[in-house]
């Protein structure tokens, strides 16, 4: 009986210490778990922002977005996070990567993230986790 009581107590202890909910991703993605928590930092949530879709899975915005790492460090573009690329099915590319887009036919909402690792070039690298994308009529 005593041995059974000790094993039940130790099982409860391990359940409390190794709780599954503790490792659950943040639904607001402030820990960047929706993209890659080791390489990105959360910047802001964007809502219904007009975008053009270019290769290879990049968004081009109509306005600049700030990065988290530096002041006055802005970018017009962001790559799509791997975990949300499937949401682009049925949305054709709207411009080639080298030229400026003529129109911004899509509207996107999602979490904007900033690359927090070392870079080869001193340029901002933003990523976007798509919550919603739609075609503008």
Coordinates of N, CA, C and O in Angstrom, one line a residue:
X1 N 0.8 -1.2 0.0 CA 0.0 0.0 0.0 C 0.9 1.3 0.0 O 0.6 2.2 -0.7
X2 N 1.9 1.2 0.8 CA 2.8 2.4 0.9 C 3.5 2.6 -0.4 O 3.7 3.7 -0.8
X3 N 3.9 1.5 -1.0 CA 4.6 1.6 -2.3 C 3.7 2.2 -3.4 O 4.1 3.0 -4.3
X4 N 2.4 1.8 -3.4 CA 1.5 2.3 -4.4 C 1.2 3.8 -4.2 O 1.1 4.5 -5.1
X5 N 1.2 4.2 -2.9 CA 1.0 5.6 -2.6 C 2.2 6.5 -3.1 O 2.0 7.6 -3.6
X6 N 3.4 6.0 -2.9 CA 4.6 6.7 -3.4 C 4.6 6.8 -4.9 O 4.9 7.9 -5.4
X7 N 4.2 5.7 -5.6 CA 4.2 5.8 -7.0 C 3.1 6.7 -7.6 O 3.3 7.4 -8.5
X8 N 2.0 6.8 -6.9 CA 0.9 7.7 -7.3 C 1.4 9.2 -7.0 O 1.1 10.0 -7.9
X9 N 2.0 9.4 -5.9 CA 2.5 10.8 -5.6 C 3.6 11.2 -6.6 O 3.6 12.3 -7.1
X10 N 4.5 10.3 -7.0 CA 5.5 10.6 -8.0 C 4.9 10.9 -9.3 O 5.3 11.7 -10.1
X11 N 3.9 10.1 -9.7 CA 3.2 10.3 -11.0 C 2.5 11.7 -11.0 O 2.6 12.4 -12.0
X12 N 1.9 12.1 -10.0 CA 1.3 13.4 -9.9 C 2.3 14.5 -10.0 O 2.1 15.5 -10.6
X13 N 3.5 14.3 -9.4 CA 4.5 15.3 -9.4 C 5.0 15.5 -10.8 O 5.2 16.6 -11.3
X14 N 5.3 14.4 -11.5 CA 5.7 14.5 -12.9 C 4.7 15.1 -13.9 O 5.0 15.8 -14.8
X15 N 3.4 14.8 -13.6 CA 2.4 15.4 -14.4 C 2.3 16.9 -14.2 O 2.1 17.7 -15.2
X16 N 2.6 17.3 -13.0 CA 2.6 18.8 -12.7 C 3.8 19.5 -13.3 O 3.7 20.6 -13.8
X17 N 4.9 18.8 -13.2 CA 6.2 19.4 -13.7 C 6.2 19.4 -15.2 O 6.6 20.4 -15.8
X18 N 5.8 18.4 -15.9 CA 5.9 18.2 -17.3 C 4.5 18.4 -18.0 O 4.1 17.6 -18.7
X19 N 3.9 19.5 -17.6 CA 2.6 19.8 -18.1 C 2.7 20.2 -19.6 O 3.5 21.0 -20.1
X20 N 1.8 19.6 -20.4 CA 1.8 19.8 -21.9 C 1.4 21.2 -22.2 O 1.9 21.8 -23.2
X21 N 0.6 21.9 -21.5 CA 0.1 23.2 -21.8 C 1.3 24.2 -21.7 O 1.2 25.3 -22.3
X22 N 2.3 24.0 -20.9 CA 3.4 24.9 -20.8 C 4.1 25.1 -22.1 O 4.6 26.1 -22.4
X23 N 4.2 24.0 -22.9 CA 4.9 24.1 -24.2 C 4.0 24.4 -25.4 O 4.5 24.3 -26.5
X24 N 2.8 24.7 -25.1 CA 1.9 25.1 -26.2 C 2.3 26.4 -26.8 O 2.7 27.3 -26.1
X25 N 2.2 26.5 -28.2 CA 2.5 27.8 -28.8 C 1.6 28.9 -28.4 O 0.4 28.7 -28.1
X26 N 2.1 30.1 -28.4 CA 1.2 31.3 -28.0 C 0.3 31.6 -29.2 O 0.7 31.7 -30.3
X27 N -1.1 31.6 -28.9 CA -2.0 31.8 -30.0 C -1.8 33.2 -30.7 O -2.2 33.4 -31.9
X28 N -1.3 34.2 -30.0 CA -1.0 35.5 -30.6 C 0.3 35.6 -31.2 O 0.7 36.5 -31.8
X29 N 1.1 34.5 -31.1 CA 2.4 34.4 -31.7 C 3.4 35.4 -31.3 O 4.4 35.8 -32.0
X30 N 3.3 35.9 -30.1 CA 4.3 36.9 -29.6 C 5.6 36.2 -29.3 O 6.6 36.9 -29.1
X31 N 5.6 34.9 -29.2 CA 6.9 34.2 -29.1 C 7.4 33.7 -30.4 O 8.3 32.9 -30.5
X32 N 6.8 34.1 -31.5 CA 7.1 33.7 -32.9 C 7.0 32.2 -33.2 O 7.6 31.7 -34.1
X33 N 6.2 31.5 -32.4 CA 6.1 30.1 -32.5 C 5.3 29.7 -33.8 O 5.4 28.6 -34.3
X34 N 4.6 30.7 -34.4 CA 3.8 30.4 -35.6 C 4.8 30.3 -36.9 O 4.4 29.9 -37.9
X35 N 6.0 30.8 -36.7 CA 6.9 30.8 -37.8 C 8.2 30.0 -37.5 O 8.3 28.8 -37.9
X36 N 9.0 30.5 -36.7 CA 10.2 29.8 -36.1 C 10.7 30.6 -34.9 O 11.3 31.6 -35.1
X37 N 10.4 30.1 -33.7 CA 10.7 30.9 -32.5 C 12.1 31.1 -32.3 O 12.5 32.0 -31.5
X38 N 13.0 30.3 -32.9 CA 14.4 30.5 -32.7 C 15.1 31.5 -33.6 O 16.1 32.0 -33.3
X39 N 14.4 31.9 -34.7 CA 15.0 32.8 -35.6 C 14.2 34.1 -35.8 O 14.7 35.0 -36.5
X40 N 13.0 34.2 -35.2 CA 12.2 35.4 -35.4 C 11.8 36.0 -34.1 O 11.6 35.3 -33.1
X41 N 11.5 37.3 -34.2 CA 10.9 38.1 -33.1 C 9.6 38.7 -33.6 O 9.5 39.2 -34.7
X42 N 8.6 38.7 -32.7 CA 7.3 39.3 -33.1 C 7.5 40.8 -33.3 O 8.1 41.5 -32.4
X43 N 6.9 41.4 -34.3 CA 6.9 42.9 -34.5 C 5.6 43.5 -34.3 O 5.4 44.3 -33.4
X44 N 4.6 43.1 -35.1 CA 3.2 43.6 -35.0 C 2.2 42.8 -35.7 O 2.6 41.9 -36.5
X45 N 1.0 43.0 -35.5 CA -0.1 42.4 -36.2 C -0.6 43.3 -37.3 O -1.0 44.5 -36.9
X46 N -0.7 42.9 -38.5 CA -1.2 43.8 -39.6 C -2.6 43.3 -40.0 O -2.9 42.1 -40.0
X47 N -3.5 44.3 -40.3 CA -4.8 43.9 -40.7 C -5.2 44.5 -42.0 O -5.0 45.7 -42.3
X48 N -5.7 43.7 -42.9 CA -6.2 44.1 -44.3 C -5.2 45.0 -45.0 O -5.6 46.0 -45.6
X49 N -3.9 44.6 -45.0 CA -2.9 45.3 -45.7 C -2.9 44.9 -47.2 O -2.8 43.8 -47.5
X50 N -2.9 45.9 -48.1 CA -2.8 45.6 -49.6 C -1.4 45.0 -49.9 O -0.4 45.7 -49.5
X51 N -1.4 43.9 -50.6 CA -0.1 43.3 -51.0 C -0.1 42.8 -52.4 O -1.2 42.6 -53.0
X52 N 1.1 42.6 -53.0 CA 1.3 41.9 -54.2 C 2.1 40.7 -53.9 O 2.9 40.7 -53.0
X53 N 1.8 39.6 -54.6 CA 2.5 38.3 -54.3 C 3.5 38.1 -55.4 O 3.2 38.0 -56.6
X54 N 4.8 37.9 -55.0 CA 5.9 37.6 -55.9 C 6.6 36.4 -55.6 O 6.4 35.8 -54.5
X55 N 7.5 36.0 -56.5 CA 8.3 34.7 -56.2 C 9.4 35.0 -55.3 O 9.9 36.1 -55.2
X56 N 9.9 34.1 -54.6 CA 9.3 32.8 -54.2 C 8.5 33.0 -52.9 O 9.2 33.0 -51.8
X57 N 7.3 33.2 -53.0 CA 6.4 33.4 -51.8 C 6.8 34.6 -51.0 O 7.0 34.5 -49.8
X58 N 6.9 35.7 -51.6 CA 7.1 37.0 -51.0 C 6.0 38.0 -51.2 O 5.3 38.0 -52.2
X59 N 5.7 38.8 -50.1 CA 4.7 39.8 -50.2 C 5.4 41.1 -50.4 O 6.4 41.4 -49.7
X60 N 4.8 42.0 -51.2 CA 5.3 43.4 -51.4 C 4.2 44.3 -50.9 O 3.1 44.2 -51.4
X61 N 4.5 45.1 -49.9 CA 3.5 46.0 -49.3 C 3.5 47.4 -50.0 O 4.4 47.7 -50.7
X62 N 2.4 48.1 -49.7 CA 2.3 49.5 -50.3 C 3.0 50.5 -49.4 O 3.3 51.6 -49.8
X63 N 3.3 50.1 -48.1 CA 4.0 50.9 -47.2 C 5.1 50.2 -46.5 O 5.2 49.0 -46.6
X64 N 6.0 50.9 -45.9 CA 7.2 50.3 -45.2 C 6.7 49.8 -43.8 O 5.9 50.5 -43.1
X65 N 7.4 48.8 -43.3 CA 7.1 48.2 -42.0 C 8.4 48.3 -41.2 O 9.5 47.9 -41.7
X66 N 8.4 48.6 -39.9 CA 9.6 48.6 -39.1 C 10.0 47.2 -38.7 O 9.2 46.3 -38.7
X67 N 11.3 47.1 -38.4 CA 11.8 45.9 -37.8 C 12.0 46.1 -36.3 O 11.9 47.2 -35.9
X68 N 12.2 45.1 -35.6 CA 12.3 45.2 -34.2 C 13.7 45.5 -33.7 O 13.9 46.0 -32.7
X69 N 14.7 45.1 -34.5 CA 16.1 45.1 -34.0 C 16.7 46.5 -34.1 O 17.6 46.8 -33.3
X70 N 16.3 47.3 -35.1 CA 16.9 48.7 -35.2 C 15.9 49.8 -35.4 O 14.9 49.5 -36.0
X71 N 16.3 50.9 -34.9 CA 15.4 52.1 -35.2 C 15.7 52.6 -36.6 O 16.8 52.5 -37.1
X72 N 14.7 53.0 -37.3 CA 14.7 53.5 -38.7 C 15.2 52.4 -39.6 O 16.0 52.7 -40.5
X73 N 14.8 51.2 -39.4 CA 15.2 50.1 -40.2 C 13.9 49.5 -40.8 O 13.2 48.8 -40.1
X74 N 13.6 49.8 -42.0 CA 12.2 49.5 -42.6 C 12.3 48.6 -43.8 O 13.3 48.6 -44.5
X75 N 11.2 48.0 -44.1 CA 11.2 47.1 -45.3 C 9.8 47.2 -46.0 O 8.8 47.2 -45.3
X76 N 9.8 47.1 -47.3 CA 8.5 47.0 -48.1 C 8.1 45.6 -48.3 O 7.0 45.3 -48.9
X77 N 8.9 44.6 -48.0 CA 8.6 43.2 -48.3 C 8.7 42.2 -47.1 O 9.5 42.5 -46.2
X78 N 8.1 41.1 -47.2 CA 8.2 40.0 -46.2 C 8.0 38.7 -46.9 O 7.2 38.6 -47.8
X79 N 8.8 37.7 -46.4 CA 8.6 36.4 -46.9 C 7.4 35.7 -46.2 O 7.1 36.2 -45.1
X80 N 6.9 34.7 -46.7 CA 5.8 34.0 -46.1 C 6.3 32.9 -45.2 O 7.2 32.1 -45.6
X81 N 5.9 32.8 -44.0 CA 6.3 31.7 -43.1 C 5.9 30.3 -43.7 O 4.8 30.2 -44.2
X82 N 6.8 29.3 -43.5 CA 6.5 28.0 -44.0 C 5.2 27.4 -43.5 O 4.5 26.7 -44.3
X83 N 4.8 27.7 -42.3 CA 3.6 27.1 -41.7 C 2.3 27.7 -42.3 O 1.3 27.2 -42.0
X84 N 2.4 28.8 -43.1 CA 1.2 29.4 -43.6 C 1.3 29.4 -45.2 O 0.4 30.0 -45.8
X85 N 2.2 28.8 -45.8 CA 2.3 28.8 -47.3 C 1.1 28.1 -47.9 O 0.6 28.5 -48.9
X86 N 0.6 27.1 -47.2 CA -0.6 26.4 -47.8 C -1.8 27.3 -48.0 O -2.7 27.0 -48.8
X87 N -1.9 28.4 -47.3 CA -3.0 29.4 -47.4 C -2.9 30.2 -48.7 O -3.8 30.9 -49.1
X88 N -1.8 30.1 -49.5 CA -1.6 30.8 -50.7 C -2.1 30.0 -51.9 O -2.1 30.4 -53.1
X89 N -2.6 28.8 -51.7 CA -3.2 27.9 -52.8 C -4.3 28.7 -53.4 O -5.2 29.1 -52.8
X90 N -4.2 28.8 -54.8 CA -5.3 29.5 -55.5 C -5.0 31.0 -55.7 O -5.8 31.6 -56.4
X91 N -3.9 31.5 -55.2 CA -3.6 32.9 -55.4 C -2.4 33.0 -56.3 O -1.3 32.7 -55.9
X92 N -2.6 33.4 -57.6 CA -1.4 33.4 -58.5 C -0.5 34.6 -58.2 O -0.9 35.6 -57.6
X93 N 0.7 34.5 -58.6 CA 1.7 35.5 -58.5 C 1.2 36.8 -59.3 O 0.7 36.6 -60.3
X94 N 1.5 37.9 -58.7 CA 1.0 39.2 -59.4 C 2.2 40.0 -59.9 O 1.9 41.0 -60.6
X95 N 3.4 39.7 -59.6 CA 4.5 40.5 -60.2 C 5.8 39.6 -60.2 O 5.9 38.7 -59.4
X96 N 6.7 40.0 -61.0 CA 8.0 39.3 -61.0 C 8.9 40.0 -60.0 O 8.7 41.1 -59.6
X97 N 9.8 39.3 -59.4 CA 10.6 39.8 -58.3 C 11.4 41.0 -58.5 O 11.7 41.8 -57.6
X98 N 11.9 41.3 -59.7 CA 12.8 42.4 -60.0 C 12.1 43.7 -60.2 O 12.7 44.8 -59.9
X99 N 10.9 43.7 -60.8 CA 10.3 45.0 -61.1 C 9.3 45.4 -60.0 O 8.9 44.5 -59.2
X100 N 8.9 46.6 -59.9 CA 7.9 47.0 -59.0 C 6.5 46.5 -59.4 O 6.2 46.5 -60.6
X101 N 5.7 46.2 -58.4 CA 4.3 45.7 -58.8 C 3.5 46.8 -59.3 O 3.6 48.0 -58.9
X102 N 2.6 46.5 -60.3 CA 1.7 47.5 -60.9 C 0.4 47.6 -60.0 O -0.1 48.7 -59.9
X103 N 0.0 46.5 -59.4 CA -1.2 46.6 -58.5 C -1.0 45.7 -57.3 O -0.1 44.9 -57.2
X104 N -1.8 45.9 -56.3 CA -1.8 45.2 -55.1 C -3.2 44.5 -54.9 O -4.0 45.0 -54.2
X105 N -3.4 43.4 -55.6 CA -4.7 42.8 -55.7 C -5.2 42.0 -54.5 O -6.3 41.5 -54.4
X106 N -4.3 41.7 -53.5 CA -4.7 40.9 -52.3 C -4.7 41.8 -51.1 O -3.9 42.8 -51.0
X107 N -5.4 41.3 -50.1 CA -5.5 42.0 -48.8 C -5.1 40.9 -47.8 O -5.7 39.8 -47.8
X108 N -4.1 41.2 -46.9 CA -3.7 40.1 -46.0 C -3.7 40.7 -44.6 O -3.5 41.8 -44.3
X109 N -4.0 39.7 -43.6 CA -3.9 40.0 -42.2 C -3.0 38.9 -41.6 O -3.1 37.7 -42.0
X110 N -2.2 39.3 -40.7 CA -1.3 38.3 -40.0 C -0.3 38.9 -39.1 O -0.3 40.1 -38.9
X111 N 0.6 38.0 -38.7 CA 1.7 38.4 -37.7 C 3.0 38.7 -38.4 O 3.5 37.8 -39.1
X112 N 3.5 39.9 -38.3 CA 4.8 40.3 -38.9 C 5.9 40.0 -37.9 O 5.8 40.3 -36.7
X113 N 6.9 39.3 -38.4 CA 8.1 38.9 -37.6 C 9.4 39.4 -38.2 O 9.5 39.5 -39.4
X114 N 10.4 39.5 -37.4 CA 11.7 40.0 -37.8 C 12.7 39.0 -37.5 O 12.8 38.4 -36.4
X115 N 13.6 38.8 -38.5 CA 14.8 37.8 -38.4 C 15.7 38.4 -37.3 O 16.2 39.5 -37.3
X116 N 16.0 37.5 -36.3 CA 16.9 37.9 -35.2 C 18.3 37.4 -35.2 O 19.0 37.5 -34.3
X117 N 18.6 36.7 -36.2 CA 20.0 36.1 -36.4 C 20.9 37.0 -37.2 O 20.5 38.0 -37.7
X118 N 22.1 36.6 -37.3 CA 23.1 37.4 -38.0 C 22.7 37.3 -39.5 O 22.2 36.3 -40.0
X119 N 23.1 38.4 -40.2 CA 22.7 38.4 -41.7 C 24.0 38.7 -42.5 O 25.0 39.3 -42.0
X120 N 24.0 38.2 -43.7 CA 25.2 38.4 -44.6 C 25.2 39.9 -45.0 O 26.2 40.5 -45.1
X121 N 24.0 40.4 -45.3 CA 23.9 41.8 -45.8 C 23.1 42.5 -44.7 O 22.3 42.0 -44.0
X122 N 23.4 43.8 -44.6 CA 22.8 44.6 -43.5 C 21.4 45.1 -44.1 O 21.3 46.3 -44.4
X123 N 20.5 44.2 -44.2 CA 19.2 44.5 -44.7 C 18.1 43.9 -43.8 O 18.4 42.8 -43.2
X124 N 17.0 44.5 -43.7 CA 15.9 43.9 -42.9 C 15.3 42.6 -43.5 O 15.2 42.6 -44.8
X125 N 15.0 41.6 -42.7 CA 14.4 40.4 -43.2 C 13.1 40.2 -42.4 O 13.2 39.8 -41.2
X126 N 12.0 40.4 -43.0 CA 10.7 40.2 -42.3 C 10.0 39.0 -42.8 O 10.3 38.6 -44.0
X127 N 9.2 38.4 -42.0 CA 8.4 37.2 -42.4 C 7.0 37.5 -41.9 O 6.7 38.3 -41.0
X128 N 6.0 36.9 -42.6 CA 4.6 37.1 -42.3 C 3.9 35.8 -42.1 O 4.0 34.9 -43.0
X129 N 3.3 35.6 -41.0 CA 2.4 34.4 -40.8 C 1.0 34.8 -41.2 O 0.5 35.8 -40.6
X130 N 0.4 34.2 -42.2 CA -0.9 34.6 -42.8 C -2.0 34.1 -41.9 O -2.1 32.9 -41.7
X131 N -2.8 35.0 -41.4 CA -4.0 34.5 -40.7 C -5.2 34.5 -41.7 O -6.0 33.7 -41.7
X132 N -5.2 35.6 -42.6 CA -6.3 35.7 -43.6 C -5.7 36.4 -44.8 O -5.0 37.3 -44.8
X133 N -6.1 35.8 -46.0 CA -5.7 36.5 -47.3 C -7.0 36.4 -48.2 O -7.7 35.4 -48.2
X134 N -7.2 37.5 -48.9 CA -8.4 37.6 -49.8 C -8.0 38.4 -51.0 O -7.2 39.3 -50.9
X135 N -8.7 38.2 -52.1 CA -8.6 39.0 -53.3 C -9.4 40.2 -53.2 O -10.6 40.1 -52.8
X136 N -8.9 41.4 -53.6 CA -9.7 42.6 -53.6 C -10.4 42.7 -54.9 O -9.8 42.5 -56.0
X137 N -11.7 43.0 -54.8 CA -12.5 43.1 -56.1 C -12.3 44.3 -56.8 O -12.1 45.4 -56.4

